[in-house]
Amino acid sequence: MPHLRPSGLVGQRREKRLLPRIPVPAARAVVDCAVYIDGHRQAGHISYVDALKQVRSTGEGFVWLGLHSPDDEQMEGVGRTFGLHELVVEDAVNAHQRPKLEVYDDTQFLVLRTVKYVEHESIDKASEVVETGEIMIFAGSDFVITVRHGDHTHLSGVRRRLEARPERLALGPTSVLHAISDLVVDSYLGVTERMESDIYAIEAAVFGPQRSLNIDPVYLLKREVLELRRAVTPLTGPLARLTAQNPLVPKEIRRHFRDVADHLTTVIERVVEYDEVLTSLLGAAAAKVGIQQNTDMRKISAWVAIAAVPTLVAGIYGMNFEYMPELDERWGYPAVIIGLLVTCSTLWVVFRHHRWL
């Protein structure tokens, strides 16, 4: 029986699945690459392979390679060139890592969670308050590699500021490690300051005079504070190791890391405070919503009681009994209507007096 070639969309899909995957060069993930000698950037564009060869052949300076969201093959190529451990190469590709510091021989691997405050008109209309990303840093004796995940993790400003201070870059790759850590922790401070206004807005809504309350913004901000807490708190351990007697970090850089650790402590205190305040606001908001629901139920019960009077009378006179005294009297219908109005009005006054209506 002759082989039939699949036709149409099905055949095209099968053929596409059979096509080999074309690897994307690692250069596609490179944001910037430069050689720094005595803190000064060397002129010209250079690949990271040639840059590393130049540094190791002359024994001067270091390479700063910046990558953005590399895939497995791209990162494996970088890892082979710089001699990175396969475990950290895998971590650099997979985002959503906890902040940590790992040391492999003379290479330090630092993971930082970045945060960005998402602008919104009001907390009631917001769907997200904090956007997170990641920066991973490999710092060796003659190279530093930064791997960014996320759209708000740009490091071009850090590179420009460091290039304007060659005396700081002359201290080596750990100067880049400190500068990025300082930038990330300072961004934490900025985000916590912006979130404080949202907490004030929720406090005003919870303890305000308005009777109705939307509790969803409280849950939203509580979730975002927990997200910020997961990004900030685990960084305490890595910074403590970087400020300790670490032979891979020069003494001058360790002093600067202590300042970063102090800022981080301030951030953690704010986040813990926000978490506690929101927990209290959540309880108050839940209590206010419960009171609001009880008030609504009392209103419904009062109207049901008022409506039950004419319903009862209509049910009685709707029965098909032959002898009902009021049916043959002229005053029967007016008397029933007046009695209903008087009874319902009395109930309304009573409920109104007790603030059920």
XYZ file of C-alpha atoms in Angstrom:
357
model
C 0.000 0.000 0.000
C 1.590 3.354 -0.970
C 2.452 5.842 1.760
C -0.063 8.681 1.900
C 1.285 12.094 2.823
C -0.959 13.941 5.299
C -2.629 16.939 3.755
C -4.094 20.187 5.015
C -3.473 21.702 8.440
C -2.919 18.304 10.063
C -0.078 17.517 7.710
C 1.482 20.949 8.188
C 1.370 20.564 11.955
C 3.008 17.137 11.796
C 5.726 18.465 9.510
C 6.383 21.365 11.885
C 6.785 18.970 14.782
C 9.366 17.042 12.817
C 11.480 20.130 12.109
C 14.555 20.425 14.328
C 14.657 23.301 16.821
C 17.038 26.007 15.685
C 19.149 27.183 18.636
C 19.190 30.912 19.296
C 22.705 32.320 19.722
C 23.626 33.453 23.224
C 24.407 36.872 21.784
C 20.647 37.447 21.426
C 20.332 37.486 25.226
C 23.305 39.826 25.739
C 22.318 43.348 26.796
C 25.853 44.675 27.255
C 29.379 43.324 27.576
C 32.524 45.247 28.414
C 36.005 44.908 29.853
C 36.975 47.162 32.775
C 40.617 47.794 33.620
C 41.436 49.938 36.676
C 37.765 50.907 36.747
C 37.695 52.255 33.179
C 35.621 50.731 30.411
C 37.616 49.691 27.379
C 36.421 51.127 24.101
C 34.729 49.099 21.381
C 32.199 46.289 21.207
C 33.425 42.837 22.118
C 31.867 39.401 22.559
C 31.959 37.840 25.997
C 34.180 35.019 24.691
C 36.818 37.448 23.383
C 36.428 39.667 26.457
C 37.186 36.798 28.813
C 40.152 35.700 26.698
C 41.553 39.236 26.800
C 41.218 39.531 30.564
C 42.749 36.150 31.301
C 45.554 36.537 28.817
C 46.620 39.915 30.224
C 45.641 39.238 33.846
C 44.129 42.725 34.133
C 40.582 43.919 34.738
C 37.334 41.978 34.633
C 34.403 41.310 32.306
C 30.892 42.574 33.015
C 28.320 40.639 31.006
C 24.630 41.554 31.163
C 21.956 39.049 30.055
C 18.176 39.296 29.856
C 15.972 36.191 30.126
C 18.371 33.672 28.500
C 17.075 30.225 27.600
C 18.715 26.906 28.478
C 21.033 26.709 25.476
C 22.113 30.340 25.726
C 22.906 30.056 29.421
C 24.697 26.751 28.953
C 26.991 28.425 26.411
C 27.775 31.223 28.852
C 28.325 28.690 31.616
C 30.833 26.711 29.559
C 32.757 29.858 28.650
C 33.034 31.167 32.226
C 33.258 27.763 33.912
C 30.045 28.097 35.929
C 28.639 25.199 37.914
C 25.773 23.415 36.154
C 23.440 23.861 39.143
C 23.679 27.656 39.144
C 23.360 27.698 35.352
C 20.042 25.891 35.737
C 18.933 28.307 38.475
C 19.768 31.286 36.265
C 17.328 30.096 33.603
C 14.507 29.191 35.963
C 13.009 32.307 37.518
C 11.029 32.443 40.792
C 14.029 31.594 42.962
C 14.227 32.605 46.608
C 16.832 35.262 47.468
C 20.003 33.367 48.310
C 23.783 33.405 48.166
C 25.722 30.362 47.031
C 29.492 30.011 46.654
C 31.109 27.620 44.167
C 34.900 27.722 44.499
C 35.706 31.403 43.905
C 32.378 32.284 42.263
C 29.534 33.841 44.237
C 25.953 33.424 43.013
C 23.454 35.931 44.424
C 19.711 35.884 43.698
C 17.713 39.055 44.286
C 13.946 39.505 43.985
C 13.072 42.872 42.478
C 9.825 44.745 43.076
C 8.067 47.579 41.292
C 5.089 49.623 42.459
C 2.251 49.383 39.932
C 0.566 52.738 39.418
C -3.222 52.781 39.898
C -5.941 55.381 40.168
C -7.240 54.055 43.489
C -6.795 50.921 45.557
C -10.440 49.998 44.897
C -9.757 49.731 41.146
C -6.321 48.109 41.369
C -5.738 44.505 40.372
C -2.030 44.510 41.302
C 0.092 46.711 43.528
C 3.531 45.077 43.403
C 5.185 43.565 40.331
C 8.113 41.247 40.962
C 11.125 40.166 38.948
C 14.576 38.676 39.525
C 18.222 39.563 39.138
C 20.873 36.882 39.422
C 24.539 37.808 39.750
C 27.612 35.654 39.196
C 30.710 37.308 40.661
C 34.068 35.655 40.042
C 37.620 36.879 40.330
C 37.719 38.297 36.791
C 34.073 38.484 35.708
C 30.599 39.448 36.803
C 27.468 38.215 35.022
C 24.034 39.689 35.622
C 20.940 37.778 34.516
C 17.663 39.690 34.564
C 14.119 38.316 34.527
C 11.298 40.828 34.226
C 10.637 44.043 32.323
C 11.451 46.446 35.170
C 14.882 45.073 36.104
C 16.992 47.395 33.940
C 20.578 47.850 35.088
C 21.816 50.375 32.540
C 21.599 53.142 35.132
C 23.739 51.153 37.555
C 26.376 50.577 34.907
C 26.486 54.277 34.001
C 26.779 55.358 37.646
C 29.583 52.895 38.290
C 31.411 53.916 35.123
C 31.294 57.479 36.415
C 33.129 56.266 39.556
C 36.122 54.273 38.269
C 37.654 54.146 41.740
C 34.710 51.992 42.831
C 34.873 49.719 39.759
C 38.604 49.313 40.359
C 37.719 47.261 43.459
C 36.600 44.414 41.184
C 33.452 42.441 40.385
C 32.145 42.624 43.962
C 31.672 46.377 43.460
C 29.030 45.521 40.867
C 27.525 42.999 43.288
C 27.179 45.741 45.906
C 25.825 48.372 43.501
C 23.034 46.095 42.270
C 22.161 44.970 45.796
C 22.002 48.588 46.901
C 19.739 49.472 43.965
C 17.351 46.603 44.704
C 17.105 47.357 48.436
C 16.571 51.069 47.737
C 13.718 50.099 45.413
C 12.199 48.181 48.345
C 12.210 51.408 50.358
C 10.502 53.275 47.532
C 7.811 50.626 47.143
C 7.049 50.524 50.879
C 6.674 54.310 50.934
C 4.197 54.162 48.030
C 2.249 51.327 49.634
C 1.820 53.367 52.811
C -0.598 55.697 51.003
C -2.693 52.680 49.956
C -2.857 51.488 53.564
C -4.001 54.949 54.676
C -6.727 54.836 52.021
C -7.935 51.464 53.287
C -7.893 52.708 56.895
C -10.052 55.664 55.887
C -12.504 53.346 54.128
C -12.714 50.829 56.983
C -13.165 53.385 59.764
C -15.070 55.924 57.678
C -18.717 56.873 58.226
C -19.998 55.172 55.079
C -22.104 52.122 55.790
C -21.132 50.041 52.752
C -17.590 48.643 52.491
C -15.768 46.739 49.738
C -13.462 44.299 51.520
C -11.658 43.120 48.342
C -8.960 45.882 48.413
C -7.979 44.780 51.926
C -7.399 41.219 50.716
C -5.527 42.543 47.655
C -3.119 44.668 49.670
C -2.648 41.872 52.205
C -1.633 39.550 49.372
C 0.765 42.118 47.906
C 2.398 42.750 51.290
C 2.945 39.013 51.695
C 4.508 38.932 48.218
C 6.820 41.778 49.215
C 7.660 39.999 52.455
C 8.689 36.845 50.567
C 11.003 38.958 48.406
C 12.596 40.922 51.248
C 12.921 38.722 54.320
C 15.071 35.874 52.853
C 17.697 38.429 51.745
C 18.794 38.937 55.355
C 20.950 35.800 55.362
C 22.887 36.532 52.137
C 23.645 40.110 53.201
C 24.849 38.879 56.588
C 27.292 36.551 54.831
C 28.479 39.346 52.529
C 29.142 41.675 55.471
C 30.971 38.993 57.482
C 34.617 38.022 57.080
C 34.150 36.875 53.504
C 37.522 36.374 51.744
C 35.836 36.884 48.363
C 34.614 40.384 49.274
C 37.156 43.203 49.846
C 37.010 45.004 53.174
C 35.931 48.280 51.574
C 32.989 46.588 49.841
C 31.955 44.825 53.061
C 31.543 48.223 54.710
C 29.160 49.295 51.972
C 27.225 46.043 52.287
C 26.580 46.894 55.958
C 24.758 50.025 54.815
C 22.638 47.901 52.463
C 21.871 45.520 55.326
C 20.731 48.468 57.484
C 18.362 49.632 54.743
C 17.030 46.106 54.414
C 16.312 46.005 58.154
C 14.263 49.189 57.783
C 12.317 47.644 54.913
C 11.608 44.457 56.854
C 10.351 46.456 59.837
C 7.988 48.386 57.560
C 6.713 45.256 55.865
C 6.076 43.528 59.193
C 4.263 46.640 60.426
C 2.134 46.771 57.262
C 1.304 43.091 57.623
C 0.141 43.585 61.208
C -1.879 46.693 60.326
C -3.590 44.936 57.436
C -4.385 41.958 59.639
C -6.115 44.334 62.064
C -7.873 46.123 59.212
C -8.996 42.788 57.822
C -10.610 41.909 61.152
C -12.222 45.338 61.415
C -13.458 45.182 57.836
C -14.895 41.702 58.368
C -16.680 42.930 61.497
C -18.047 45.945 59.633
C -19.272 43.759 56.789
C -20.917 41.436 59.351
C -22.668 44.400 60.988
C -23.766 45.606 57.560
C -25.208 42.182 56.762
C -27.042 42.059 60.118
C -28.513 45.485 59.407
C -29.688 44.333 55.999
C -31.232 41.212 57.515
C -33.133 43.308 60.070
C -34.505 45.493 57.279
C -35.579 42.458 55.306
C -37.166 40.891 58.400
C -39.075 44.118 59.187
C -40.512 44.370 55.673
C -41.390 40.681 55.711
C -43.273 41.203 58.996
C -45.192 44.151 57.522
C -46.008 42.208 54.353
C -47.174 39.217 56.403
C -50.236 41.134 57.705
C -52.018 41.650 54.360
C -50.855 38.207 53.266
C -52.518 36.658 56.325
C -55.765 38.584 55.801
C -55.829 37.761 52.097
C -55.290 34.109 52.944
C -58.194 34.071 55.374
C -60.635 35.760 53.045
C -59.454 33.714 50.142
C -60.889 30.529 51.656
C -64.158 29.319 50.097
C -66.312 29.151 53.217
C -70.026 29.765 52.729
C -70.627 31.619 55.997
C -68.237 34.493 56.632
C -69.891 37.305 58.673
C -68.227 40.286 56.992
C -69.062 39.268 53.427
C -72.663 40.452 53.599
C -71.900 43.765 55.323
C -71.362 47.031 53.449
C -68.619 48.086 55.831
C -66.730 44.760 55.500
C -64.300 45.696 52.723
C -63.526 49.253 53.975
C -63.021 47.916 57.507
C -60.513 45.302 56.313
C -58.575 47.866 54.250
C -58.478 50.376 57.106
C -57.430 47.651 59.541
C -54.576 46.610 57.228
C -53.360 50.185 56.823
C -53.470 50.820 60.576
C -51.667 47.574 61.420
C -48.952 47.986 58.745
C -48.426 51.649 59.704
C -48.087 50.715 63.357
C -45.502 48.063 62.535
C -43.612 50.523 60.360
C -43.508 53.091 63.174
C -42.353 50.467 65.693
C -39.574 49.183 63.429
C -38.545 52.717 62.557
C -38.344 53.604 66.219
C -36.015 50.661 66.849
C -33.940 51.579 63.746
C -34.754 48.438 61.853
C -35.889 50.559 58.938
